[in-house]
XYZ file of C-alpha atoms in Angstrom:
589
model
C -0.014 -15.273 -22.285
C -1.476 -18.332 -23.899
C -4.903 -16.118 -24.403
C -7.483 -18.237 -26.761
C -10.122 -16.967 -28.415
C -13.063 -18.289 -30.184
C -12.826 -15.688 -32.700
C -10.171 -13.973 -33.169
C -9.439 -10.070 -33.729
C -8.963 -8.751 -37.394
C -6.325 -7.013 -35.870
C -4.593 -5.410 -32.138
C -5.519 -1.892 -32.469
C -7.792 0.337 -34.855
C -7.569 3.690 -34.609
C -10.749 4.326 -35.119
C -14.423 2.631 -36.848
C -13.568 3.556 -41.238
C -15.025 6.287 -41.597
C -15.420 8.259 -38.488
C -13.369 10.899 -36.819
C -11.031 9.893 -34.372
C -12.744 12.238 -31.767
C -15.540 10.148 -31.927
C -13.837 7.033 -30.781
C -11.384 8.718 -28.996
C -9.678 5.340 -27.309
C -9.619 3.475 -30.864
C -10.998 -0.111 -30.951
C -8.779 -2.914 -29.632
C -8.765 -6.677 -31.015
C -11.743 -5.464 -33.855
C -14.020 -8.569 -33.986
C -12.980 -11.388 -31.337
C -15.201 -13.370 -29.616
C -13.406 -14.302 -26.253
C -14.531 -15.386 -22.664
C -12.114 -14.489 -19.482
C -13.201 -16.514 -16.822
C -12.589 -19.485 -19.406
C -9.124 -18.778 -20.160
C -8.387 -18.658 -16.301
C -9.660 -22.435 -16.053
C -8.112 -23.537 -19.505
C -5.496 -26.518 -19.332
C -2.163 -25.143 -21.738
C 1.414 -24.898 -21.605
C 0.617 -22.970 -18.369
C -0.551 -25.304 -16.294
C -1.804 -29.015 -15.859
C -4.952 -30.193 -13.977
C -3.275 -31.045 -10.845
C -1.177 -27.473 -10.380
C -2.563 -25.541 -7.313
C -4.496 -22.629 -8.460
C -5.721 -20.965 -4.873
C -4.266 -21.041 -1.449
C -5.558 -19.788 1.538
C -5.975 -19.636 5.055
C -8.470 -18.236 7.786
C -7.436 -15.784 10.362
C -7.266 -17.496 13.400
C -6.626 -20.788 11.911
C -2.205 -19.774 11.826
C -0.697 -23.023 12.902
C -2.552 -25.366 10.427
C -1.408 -26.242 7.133
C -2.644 -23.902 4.616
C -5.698 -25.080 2.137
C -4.898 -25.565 -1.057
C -7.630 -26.126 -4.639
C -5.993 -27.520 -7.682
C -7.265 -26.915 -11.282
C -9.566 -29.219 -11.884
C -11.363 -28.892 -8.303
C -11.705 -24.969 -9.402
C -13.194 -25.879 -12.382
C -15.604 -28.298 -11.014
C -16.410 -25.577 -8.323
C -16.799 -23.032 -11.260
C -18.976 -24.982 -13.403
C -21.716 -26.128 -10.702
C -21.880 -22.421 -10.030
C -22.360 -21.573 -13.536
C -25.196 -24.314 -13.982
C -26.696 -23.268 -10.990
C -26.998 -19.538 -12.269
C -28.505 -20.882 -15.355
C -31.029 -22.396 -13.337
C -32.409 -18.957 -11.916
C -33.658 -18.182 -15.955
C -31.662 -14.603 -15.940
C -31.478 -13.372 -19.425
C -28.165 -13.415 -20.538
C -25.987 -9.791 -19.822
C -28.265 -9.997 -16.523
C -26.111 -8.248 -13.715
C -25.386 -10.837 -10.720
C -23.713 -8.691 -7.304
C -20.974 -10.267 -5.404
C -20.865 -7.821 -1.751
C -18.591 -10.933 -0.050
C -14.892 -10.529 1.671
C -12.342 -11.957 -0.967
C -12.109 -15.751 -0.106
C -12.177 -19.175 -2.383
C -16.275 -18.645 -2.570
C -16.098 -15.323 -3.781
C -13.431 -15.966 -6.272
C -15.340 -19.347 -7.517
C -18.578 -17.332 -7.514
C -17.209 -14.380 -9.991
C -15.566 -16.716 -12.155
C -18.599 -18.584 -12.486
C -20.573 -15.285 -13.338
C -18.689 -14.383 -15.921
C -18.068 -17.718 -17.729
C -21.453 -17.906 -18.113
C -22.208 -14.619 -20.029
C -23.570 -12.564 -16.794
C -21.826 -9.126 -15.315
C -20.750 -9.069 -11.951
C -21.380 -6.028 -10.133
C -18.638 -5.568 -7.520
C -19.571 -4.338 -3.895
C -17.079 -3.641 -1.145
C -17.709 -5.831 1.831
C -17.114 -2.669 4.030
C -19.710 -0.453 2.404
C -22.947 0.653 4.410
C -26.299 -0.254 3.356
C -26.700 3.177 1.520
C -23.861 2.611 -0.269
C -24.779 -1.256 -1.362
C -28.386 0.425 -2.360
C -27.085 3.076 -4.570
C -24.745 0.264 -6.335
C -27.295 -2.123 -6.943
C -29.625 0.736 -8.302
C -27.058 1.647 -10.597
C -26.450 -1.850 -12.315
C -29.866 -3.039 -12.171
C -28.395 -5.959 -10.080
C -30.988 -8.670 -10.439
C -29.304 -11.455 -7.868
C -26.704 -10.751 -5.181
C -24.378 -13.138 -3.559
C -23.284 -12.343 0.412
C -22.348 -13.935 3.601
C -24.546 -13.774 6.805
C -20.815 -12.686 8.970
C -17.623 -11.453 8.505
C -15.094 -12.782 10.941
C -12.425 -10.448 12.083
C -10.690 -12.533 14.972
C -13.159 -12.709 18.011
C -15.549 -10.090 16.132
C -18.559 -11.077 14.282
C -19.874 -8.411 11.696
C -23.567 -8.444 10.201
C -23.092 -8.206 6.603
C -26.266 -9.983 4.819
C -28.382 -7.232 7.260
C -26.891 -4.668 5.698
C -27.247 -6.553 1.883
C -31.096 -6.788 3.285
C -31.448 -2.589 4.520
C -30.492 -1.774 1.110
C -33.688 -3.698 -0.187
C -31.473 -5.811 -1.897
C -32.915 -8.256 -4.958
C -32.530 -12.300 -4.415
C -29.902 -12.861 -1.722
C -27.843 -16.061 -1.817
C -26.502 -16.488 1.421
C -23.456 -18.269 2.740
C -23.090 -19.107 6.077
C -19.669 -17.999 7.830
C -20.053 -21.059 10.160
C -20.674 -24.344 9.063
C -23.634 -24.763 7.267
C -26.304 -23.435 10.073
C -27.228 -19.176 9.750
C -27.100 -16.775 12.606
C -30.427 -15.544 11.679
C -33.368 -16.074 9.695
C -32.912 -15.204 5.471
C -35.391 -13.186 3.798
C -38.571 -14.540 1.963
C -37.223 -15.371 -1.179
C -33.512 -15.244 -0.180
C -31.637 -18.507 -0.334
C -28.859 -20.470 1.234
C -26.009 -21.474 -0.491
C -26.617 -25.288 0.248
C -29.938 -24.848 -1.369
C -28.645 -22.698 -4.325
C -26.772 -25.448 -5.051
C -29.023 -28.752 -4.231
C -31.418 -28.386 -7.566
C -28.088 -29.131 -9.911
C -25.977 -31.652 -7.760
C -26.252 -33.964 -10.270
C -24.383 -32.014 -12.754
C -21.357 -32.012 -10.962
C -17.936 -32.611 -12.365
C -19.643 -32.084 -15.938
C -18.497 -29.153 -17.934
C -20.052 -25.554 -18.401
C -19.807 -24.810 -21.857
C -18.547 -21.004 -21.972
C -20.686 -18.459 -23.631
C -17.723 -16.671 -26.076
C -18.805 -13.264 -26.543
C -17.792 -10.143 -28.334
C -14.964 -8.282 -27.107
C -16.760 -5.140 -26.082
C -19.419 -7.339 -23.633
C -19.748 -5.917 -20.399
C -18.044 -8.775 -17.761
C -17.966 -6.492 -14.599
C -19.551 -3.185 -13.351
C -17.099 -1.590 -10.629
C -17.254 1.976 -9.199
C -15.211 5.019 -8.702
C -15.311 6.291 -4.876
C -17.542 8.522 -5.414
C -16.170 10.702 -2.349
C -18.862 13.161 -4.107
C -22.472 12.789 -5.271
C -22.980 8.856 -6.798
C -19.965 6.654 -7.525
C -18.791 6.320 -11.594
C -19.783 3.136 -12.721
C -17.971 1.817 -14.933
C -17.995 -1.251 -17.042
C -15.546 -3.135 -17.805
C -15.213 -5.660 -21.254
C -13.922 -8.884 -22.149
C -10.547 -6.743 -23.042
C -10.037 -5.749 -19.249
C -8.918 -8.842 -17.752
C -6.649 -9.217 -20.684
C -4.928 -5.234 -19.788
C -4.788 -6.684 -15.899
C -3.202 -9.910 -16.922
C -1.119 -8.271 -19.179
C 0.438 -5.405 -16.938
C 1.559 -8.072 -14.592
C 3.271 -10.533 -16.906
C 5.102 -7.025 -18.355
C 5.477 -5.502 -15.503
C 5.876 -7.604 -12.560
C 7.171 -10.901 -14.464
C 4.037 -12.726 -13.059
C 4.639 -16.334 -14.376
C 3.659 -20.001 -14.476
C 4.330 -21.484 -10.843
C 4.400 -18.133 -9.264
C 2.254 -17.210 -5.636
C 0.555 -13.845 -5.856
C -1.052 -12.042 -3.135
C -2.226 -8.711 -2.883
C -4.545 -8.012 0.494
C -7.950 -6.549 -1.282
C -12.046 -6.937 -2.069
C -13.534 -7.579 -4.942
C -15.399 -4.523 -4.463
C -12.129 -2.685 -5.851
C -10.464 -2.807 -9.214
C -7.577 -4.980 -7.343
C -9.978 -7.415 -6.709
C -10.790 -9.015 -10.221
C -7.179 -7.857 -11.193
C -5.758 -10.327 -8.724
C -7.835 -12.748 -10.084
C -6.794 -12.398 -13.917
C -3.306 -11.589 -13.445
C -2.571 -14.599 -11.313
C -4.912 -17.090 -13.188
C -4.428 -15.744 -16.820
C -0.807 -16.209 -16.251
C -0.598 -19.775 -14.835
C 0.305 -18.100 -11.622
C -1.795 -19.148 -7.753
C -3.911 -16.921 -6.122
C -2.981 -16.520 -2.564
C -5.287 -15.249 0.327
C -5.369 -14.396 3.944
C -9.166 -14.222 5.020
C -8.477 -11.865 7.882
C -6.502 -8.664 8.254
C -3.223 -7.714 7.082
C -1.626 -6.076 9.462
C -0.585 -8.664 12.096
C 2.261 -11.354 12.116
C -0.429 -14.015 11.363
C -0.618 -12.413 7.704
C 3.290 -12.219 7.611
C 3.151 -16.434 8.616
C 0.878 -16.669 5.754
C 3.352 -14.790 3.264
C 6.100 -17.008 4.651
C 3.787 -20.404 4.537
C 2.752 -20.198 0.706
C 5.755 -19.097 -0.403
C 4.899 -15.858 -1.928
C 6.442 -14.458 -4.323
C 4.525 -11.339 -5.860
C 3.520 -9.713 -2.958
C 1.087 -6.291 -3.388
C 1.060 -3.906 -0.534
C -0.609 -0.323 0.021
C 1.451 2.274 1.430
C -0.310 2.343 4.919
C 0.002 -1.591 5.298
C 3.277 -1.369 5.238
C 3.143 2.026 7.553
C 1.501 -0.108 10.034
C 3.910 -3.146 9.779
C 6.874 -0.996 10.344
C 5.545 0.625 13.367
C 4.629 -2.600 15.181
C 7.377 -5.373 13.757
C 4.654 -7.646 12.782
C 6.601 -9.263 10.215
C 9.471 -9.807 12.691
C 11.018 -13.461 12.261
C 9.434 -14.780 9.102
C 10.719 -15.789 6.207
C 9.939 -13.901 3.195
C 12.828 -14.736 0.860
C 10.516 -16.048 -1.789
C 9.447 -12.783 -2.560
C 10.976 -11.733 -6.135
C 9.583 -8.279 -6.020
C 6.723 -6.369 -4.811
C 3.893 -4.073 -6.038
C 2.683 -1.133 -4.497
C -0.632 0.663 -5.447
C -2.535 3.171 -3.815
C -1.089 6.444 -2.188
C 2.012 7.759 -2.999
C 4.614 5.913 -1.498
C 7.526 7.077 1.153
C 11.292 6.175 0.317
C 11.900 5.032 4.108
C 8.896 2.459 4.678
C 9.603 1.430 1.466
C 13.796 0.617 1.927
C 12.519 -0.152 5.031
C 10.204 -2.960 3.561
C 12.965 -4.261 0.758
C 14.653 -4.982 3.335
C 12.167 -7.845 4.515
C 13.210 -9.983 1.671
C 16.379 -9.337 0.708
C 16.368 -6.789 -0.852
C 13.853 -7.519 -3.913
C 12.715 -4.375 -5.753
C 9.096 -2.577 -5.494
C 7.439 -2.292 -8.802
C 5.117 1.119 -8.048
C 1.782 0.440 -9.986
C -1.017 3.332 -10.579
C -3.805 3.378 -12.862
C -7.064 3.300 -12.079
C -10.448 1.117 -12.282
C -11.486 3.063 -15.228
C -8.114 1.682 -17.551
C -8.502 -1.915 -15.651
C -4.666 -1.804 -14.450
C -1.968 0.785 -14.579
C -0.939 3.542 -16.708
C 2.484 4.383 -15.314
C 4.428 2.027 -13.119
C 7.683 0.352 -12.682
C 9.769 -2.709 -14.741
C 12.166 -5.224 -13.548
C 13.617 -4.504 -17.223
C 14.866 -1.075 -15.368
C 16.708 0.522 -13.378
C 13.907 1.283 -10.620
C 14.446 4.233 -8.016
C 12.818 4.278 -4.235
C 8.935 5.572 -4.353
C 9.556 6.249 -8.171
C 7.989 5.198 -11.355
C 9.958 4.432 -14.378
C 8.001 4.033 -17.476
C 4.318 4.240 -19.048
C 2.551 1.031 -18.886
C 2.892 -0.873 -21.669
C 0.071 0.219 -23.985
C -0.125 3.647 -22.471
C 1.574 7.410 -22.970
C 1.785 10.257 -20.635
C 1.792 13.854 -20.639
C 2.532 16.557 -18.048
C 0.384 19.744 -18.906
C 1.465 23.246 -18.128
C -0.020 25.903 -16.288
C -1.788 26.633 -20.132
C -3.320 23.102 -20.117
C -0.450 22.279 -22.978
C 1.454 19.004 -22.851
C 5.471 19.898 -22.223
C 7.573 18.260 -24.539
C 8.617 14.694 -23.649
C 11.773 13.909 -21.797
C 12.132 17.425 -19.901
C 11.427 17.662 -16.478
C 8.711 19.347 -15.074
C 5.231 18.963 -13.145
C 1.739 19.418 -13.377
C -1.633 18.141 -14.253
C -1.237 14.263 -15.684
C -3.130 13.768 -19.158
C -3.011 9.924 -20.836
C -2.635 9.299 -24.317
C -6.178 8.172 -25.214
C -5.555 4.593 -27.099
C -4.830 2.575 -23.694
C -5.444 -1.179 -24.455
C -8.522 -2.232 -21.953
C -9.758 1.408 -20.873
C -13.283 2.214 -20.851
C -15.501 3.848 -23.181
C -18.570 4.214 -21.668
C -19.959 5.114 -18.396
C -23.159 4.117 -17.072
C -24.014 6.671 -14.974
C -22.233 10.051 -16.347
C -21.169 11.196 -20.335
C -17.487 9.371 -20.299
C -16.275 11.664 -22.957
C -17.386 14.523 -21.154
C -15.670 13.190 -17.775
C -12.571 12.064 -19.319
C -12.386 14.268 -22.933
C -14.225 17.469 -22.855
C -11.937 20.525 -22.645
C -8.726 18.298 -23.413
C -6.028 19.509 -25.596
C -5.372 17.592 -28.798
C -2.183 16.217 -29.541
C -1.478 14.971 -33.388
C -4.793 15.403 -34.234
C -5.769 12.922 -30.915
C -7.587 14.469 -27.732
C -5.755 13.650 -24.610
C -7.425 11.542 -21.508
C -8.182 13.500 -18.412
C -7.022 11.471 -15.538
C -6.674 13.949 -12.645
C -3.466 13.089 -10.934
C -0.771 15.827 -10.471
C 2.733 14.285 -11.552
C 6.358 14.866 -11.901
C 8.565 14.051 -14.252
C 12.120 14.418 -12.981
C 15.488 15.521 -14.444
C 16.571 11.504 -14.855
C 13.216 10.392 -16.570
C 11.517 8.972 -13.499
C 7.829 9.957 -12.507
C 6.889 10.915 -9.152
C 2.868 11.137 -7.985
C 1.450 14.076 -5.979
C -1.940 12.788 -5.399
C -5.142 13.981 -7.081
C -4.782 17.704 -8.476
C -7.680 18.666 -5.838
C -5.556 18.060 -3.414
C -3.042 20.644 -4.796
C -3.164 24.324 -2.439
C -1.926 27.378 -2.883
C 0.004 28.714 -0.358
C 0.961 32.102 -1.040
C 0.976 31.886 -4.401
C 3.181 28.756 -4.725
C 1.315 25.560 -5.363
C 2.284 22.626 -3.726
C 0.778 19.392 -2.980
C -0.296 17.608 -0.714
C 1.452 14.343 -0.880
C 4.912 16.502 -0.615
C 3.907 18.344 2.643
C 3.099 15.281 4.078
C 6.124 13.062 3.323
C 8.111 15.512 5.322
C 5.573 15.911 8.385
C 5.807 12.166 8.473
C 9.427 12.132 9.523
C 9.115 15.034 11.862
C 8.433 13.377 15.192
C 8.953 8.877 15.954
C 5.279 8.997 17.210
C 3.651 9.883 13.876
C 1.946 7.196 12.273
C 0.492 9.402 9.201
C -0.201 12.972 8.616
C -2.679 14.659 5.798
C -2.203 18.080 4.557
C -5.023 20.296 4.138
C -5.941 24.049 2.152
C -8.067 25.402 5.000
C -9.694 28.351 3.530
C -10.069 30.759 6.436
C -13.929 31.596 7.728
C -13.461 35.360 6.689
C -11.796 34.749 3.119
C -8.341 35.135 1.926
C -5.362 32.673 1.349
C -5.127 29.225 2.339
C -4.753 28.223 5.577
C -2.156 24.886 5.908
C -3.549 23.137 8.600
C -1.680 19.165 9.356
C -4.426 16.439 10.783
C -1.751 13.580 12.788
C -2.839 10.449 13.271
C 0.024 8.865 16.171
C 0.559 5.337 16.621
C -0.265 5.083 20.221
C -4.501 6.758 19.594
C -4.055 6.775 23.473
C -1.662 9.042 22.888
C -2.880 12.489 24.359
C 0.640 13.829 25.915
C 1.867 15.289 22.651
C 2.577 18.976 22.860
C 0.592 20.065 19.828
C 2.220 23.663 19.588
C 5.506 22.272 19.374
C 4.862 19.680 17.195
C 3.325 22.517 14.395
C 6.632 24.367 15.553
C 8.329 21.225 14.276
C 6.450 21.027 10.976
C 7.135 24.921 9.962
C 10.710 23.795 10.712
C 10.862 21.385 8.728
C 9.079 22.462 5.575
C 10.726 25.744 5.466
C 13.969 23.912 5.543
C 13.168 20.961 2.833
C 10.634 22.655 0.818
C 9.702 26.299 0.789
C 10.885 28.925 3.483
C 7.885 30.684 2.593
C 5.002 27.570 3.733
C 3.777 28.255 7.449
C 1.335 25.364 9.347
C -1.168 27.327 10.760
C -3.093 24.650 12.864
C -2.539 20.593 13.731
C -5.325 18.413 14.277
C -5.401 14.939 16.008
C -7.623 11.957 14.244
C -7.965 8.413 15.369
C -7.350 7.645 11.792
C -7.694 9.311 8.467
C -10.939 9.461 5.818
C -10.162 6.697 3.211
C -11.944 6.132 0.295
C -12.574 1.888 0.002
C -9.482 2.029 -2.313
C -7.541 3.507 0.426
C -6.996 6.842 -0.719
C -7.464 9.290 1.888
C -10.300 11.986 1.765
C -8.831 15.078 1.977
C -11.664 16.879 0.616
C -13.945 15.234 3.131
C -11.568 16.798 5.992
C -11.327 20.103 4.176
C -14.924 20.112 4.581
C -15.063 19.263 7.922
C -12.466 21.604 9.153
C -13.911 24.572 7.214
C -16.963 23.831 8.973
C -15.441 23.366 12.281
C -13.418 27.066 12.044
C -17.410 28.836 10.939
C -18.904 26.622 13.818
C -16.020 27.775 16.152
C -15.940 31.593 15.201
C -19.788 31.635 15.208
């Protein structure tokens, strides 16, 4: 991948520090000894890439018939390094943590390269989080500066985002206006304006920022788990990560010099800052829509910069099938897709190969504490429909039985997923919880190595592919027979043309006893109020007893405007246990 370092490593991978146990350093050490920086390799000139090679594109929502923007090399750079100076010019010690709570546009990309080239830790915030949320975040990291917008523009909508940066008694603010260069309302004392943050080192434009090379275990980015319960995980990641995101997609995905990658997401997630290193790190342009996804403007877009790595989540492309949106454009410059997120459904997904020409879907899942995948798919392979075909490179898996014992590789079977623990870029540390008790404790060992928790249930079928099943809390047990929730749901989906998504649920009934499955529907018409709900659960018990288990019985269907998600898109079905739980006592009561 052309990666330089200032130092480089004694060697790729040591098991563990001489002298010391191996479950003490559980992960190993990776690249022993280099001194690298990221966000300078992404703005390095090499057999990648020349000065004049377009490095971003973009376009605003609303803005669909112009001709999309475009930043070459060398204007990024000269972006970057003002930014950089201009941080310097606040006198944060270096390591100081620097919060970017911005939607994902040229700014926000410019603004966490910046960051990091010059030896500071970004602290990502989702740009949909409440104040509460933002607080708890910038508790956490010790966030000493934040960077925000006064708006967010979502077509005729304008949403208040530096109020909610300021009810979360944020540190320094530096604000960008959404609208020209004037604010829609008057910044905090000691809050400043991007014009202004800038001003005081104008004259240093165009002249480099000499990178700060650090050691490979530096902190370069402080992201967060969900944290659907109690405070979010966060977790750090190093100089290695970017190099495990970059690396995934030039294995995986064939991301390359010349090549257009866009993948709808915040910095606020792990996708984020992976979108950023795998399409930089590779020579590769970063391309983004600053609006939704889900309407034929963002399909134009896909069209217009000739995309060709396209990353979707399973309910994007849910919603695009239902309404046509990408009816009429031209996505034949698409060589394959990615797909991250929930589990994916064979249909949608033919469906969406379909949209350009039938290029495969390489599934991707991993998580923000291994900074990229662990399992996914390869254009080296054979790939089947809503499938995974191989570990990541870098990583091993292992299916545990119902004794918590990994069963031998290469025979079929499912159950709790467990990682091999030396995965090149996963964390070691936690900032917030003990990460060997999260991800170690209570782990079987295997060749004298403990295993990683990760949580996930998974299946390993009879012709070596891997299917997910969601998150092992949201496995039931119906009768005695546990199933999950993801496979319930793939077959309620198909019952009835008006479904737009369903989410299976382990009610546990108010007076004790077994499981009660109850299906919340979201339709695609939420005006919809004409659907017969008694024959529609007559539909599902139909249906699963005929696909899955003639045993499984729905005992109750529940209409939603739209489903919990976490800001990663993963849908909270412990939240709705919760709430239905409560609503049965309330009801009974």
């Amino acid at each position: 991948m052309s990666i330089s370092f200032s130092k480089p490593p004694e060697c790729i991978l040591r098991d563990s520090p001489s002298g010391e146990s191996p479950l003490s350093h559980p992960s190993g050490q990776w690249l022993p000894g280099a001194s690298i920086n990221p966000a300078q390799n992404c703005l390095n000139v090499n057999g990648k890439r020349s000065l004049n090679d377009t490095v971003i594109i973009w376009r605003d929502e609303q803005l669909d018939d112009l001709p999309l923007q475009r930043m070459t090399l060398e204007e990024l750079r000269d972006e970057v390094w003002l930014v950089a100076y201009a941080l310097k010019s606040l006198g944060l010690e270096k390591g100081s943590a620097i919060a970017i709570d911005m939607p994902m546009n040229v700014k926000s990309v410019v603004i966490y390269l910046a960051i990091v080239l010059a030896s500071y830790v970004v602290v990502s915030i989702a740009d949909s989080f409440a104040a509460s949320e933002i607080s708890t975040r910038l508790k956490i990291s010790k966030a000493k500066v934040i960077f925000t917008q006064d708006l967010i523009m979502r077509g005729d909508k304008s949403i208040p985002l530096y109020s909610r940066v300021v009810d979360a008694q944020s540190p320094m603010a530096v604000v960008i206006p959404t609208k020209g260069s004037e604010f829609s309302m008057k910044l905090r004392n000691g809050d400043v304006s991007w014009h202004d943050f800038l001003e005081k080192v104008n004259n240093l434009k165009g002249k480099e920022f000499i990178a700060t090379e650090q050691p490979i275990e530096t902190f370069t980015n402080i992201l967060f788990s969900s944290g659907t319960t109690g405070d979010p995980k966060a977790i750090p990641w190093t100089n290695i990560t970017p190099l495990k995101a970059a690396a995934d997609a030039w294995c995986h995905m064939d991301v390359r010099k010349g090549d257009v990658v866009c993948w709808p997401t915040n910095l606020g997630w792990m996708m984020g800052p992976w979108l950023v290193y795998a399409s930089l790190l590779n020579g590769a342009s970063v391309a983004l829509y600053i609006g939704s996804p889900l309407g034929s403007a963002f399909a134009k877009f896909v069209q217009d910069a000739k995309v060709t790595m396209l990353g979707v989540i399973p309910s994007i492309v849910r919603s695009w099938r239902s309404t046509n949106s990408t009816s009429g454009y031209d996505w034949s410059s698409i060589r394959c897709f990615g797909s991250t997120g929930e589990a994916s459904n064979v249909d949608e997904y033919l469906w969406l190969m379909g949209r350009a020409l039938y290029k495969p879907i390489i599934e991707y899942c991993g998580g923000t504490e291994i900074g990229g995948g662990f399992v996914c798919g390869s254009l080296l392979q054979a790939q089947s429909l809503a499938a995974f075909s191989t570990p990541a490179m870098c990583c091993s898996l292992f299916i545990l039985d119902d004794e918590g014992l990994p069963i031998p590789q290469n025979v079929p079977g499912i159950g709790e997923l467990a990682l091999g623990p030396l995965m090149l870029g996963a964390s070691n540390t936690l900032l917030n919880a003990d990460h060997y008790g999260v991800y170690f404790k209570g782990m079987p060992l295997l060749n004298g190595k403990v295993l990683r928790r990760h949580g996930d249930v998974f299946e390993r079928t009879a012709r070596g592919y891997y299917h997910a099943h969601g998150r092992s809390d949201d496995t039931m047990n119906l009768g005695g027979i546990k199933v999950s929730s993801v496979e319930i749901e793939r077959i309620c989906n198909g019952v009835d043309s008006s479904i737009l998504e369903t989410a299976a649920i382990g009610v546990p009934p108010s007076g004790g006893g077994p499981e009660l499955l109850t299906i919340a529907v979201v339709f695609k018409d939420s005006n919809s109020t004409k659907q017969d709900l008694h024959q529609l659960r007559m539909s599902f018990n139909s249906a699963l007893q005929k696909k899955l288990n003639p045993l499984f019985r729905v005992s109750q269907v529940v209409t939603l405007p739209s489903l919990p998600r976490t800001a990663s898109n993963k849908v909270m079905r412990r939240v709705l246990r919760q709430q239905l739980s409560e609503t049965n006592q309330n009801s009974k009561i």
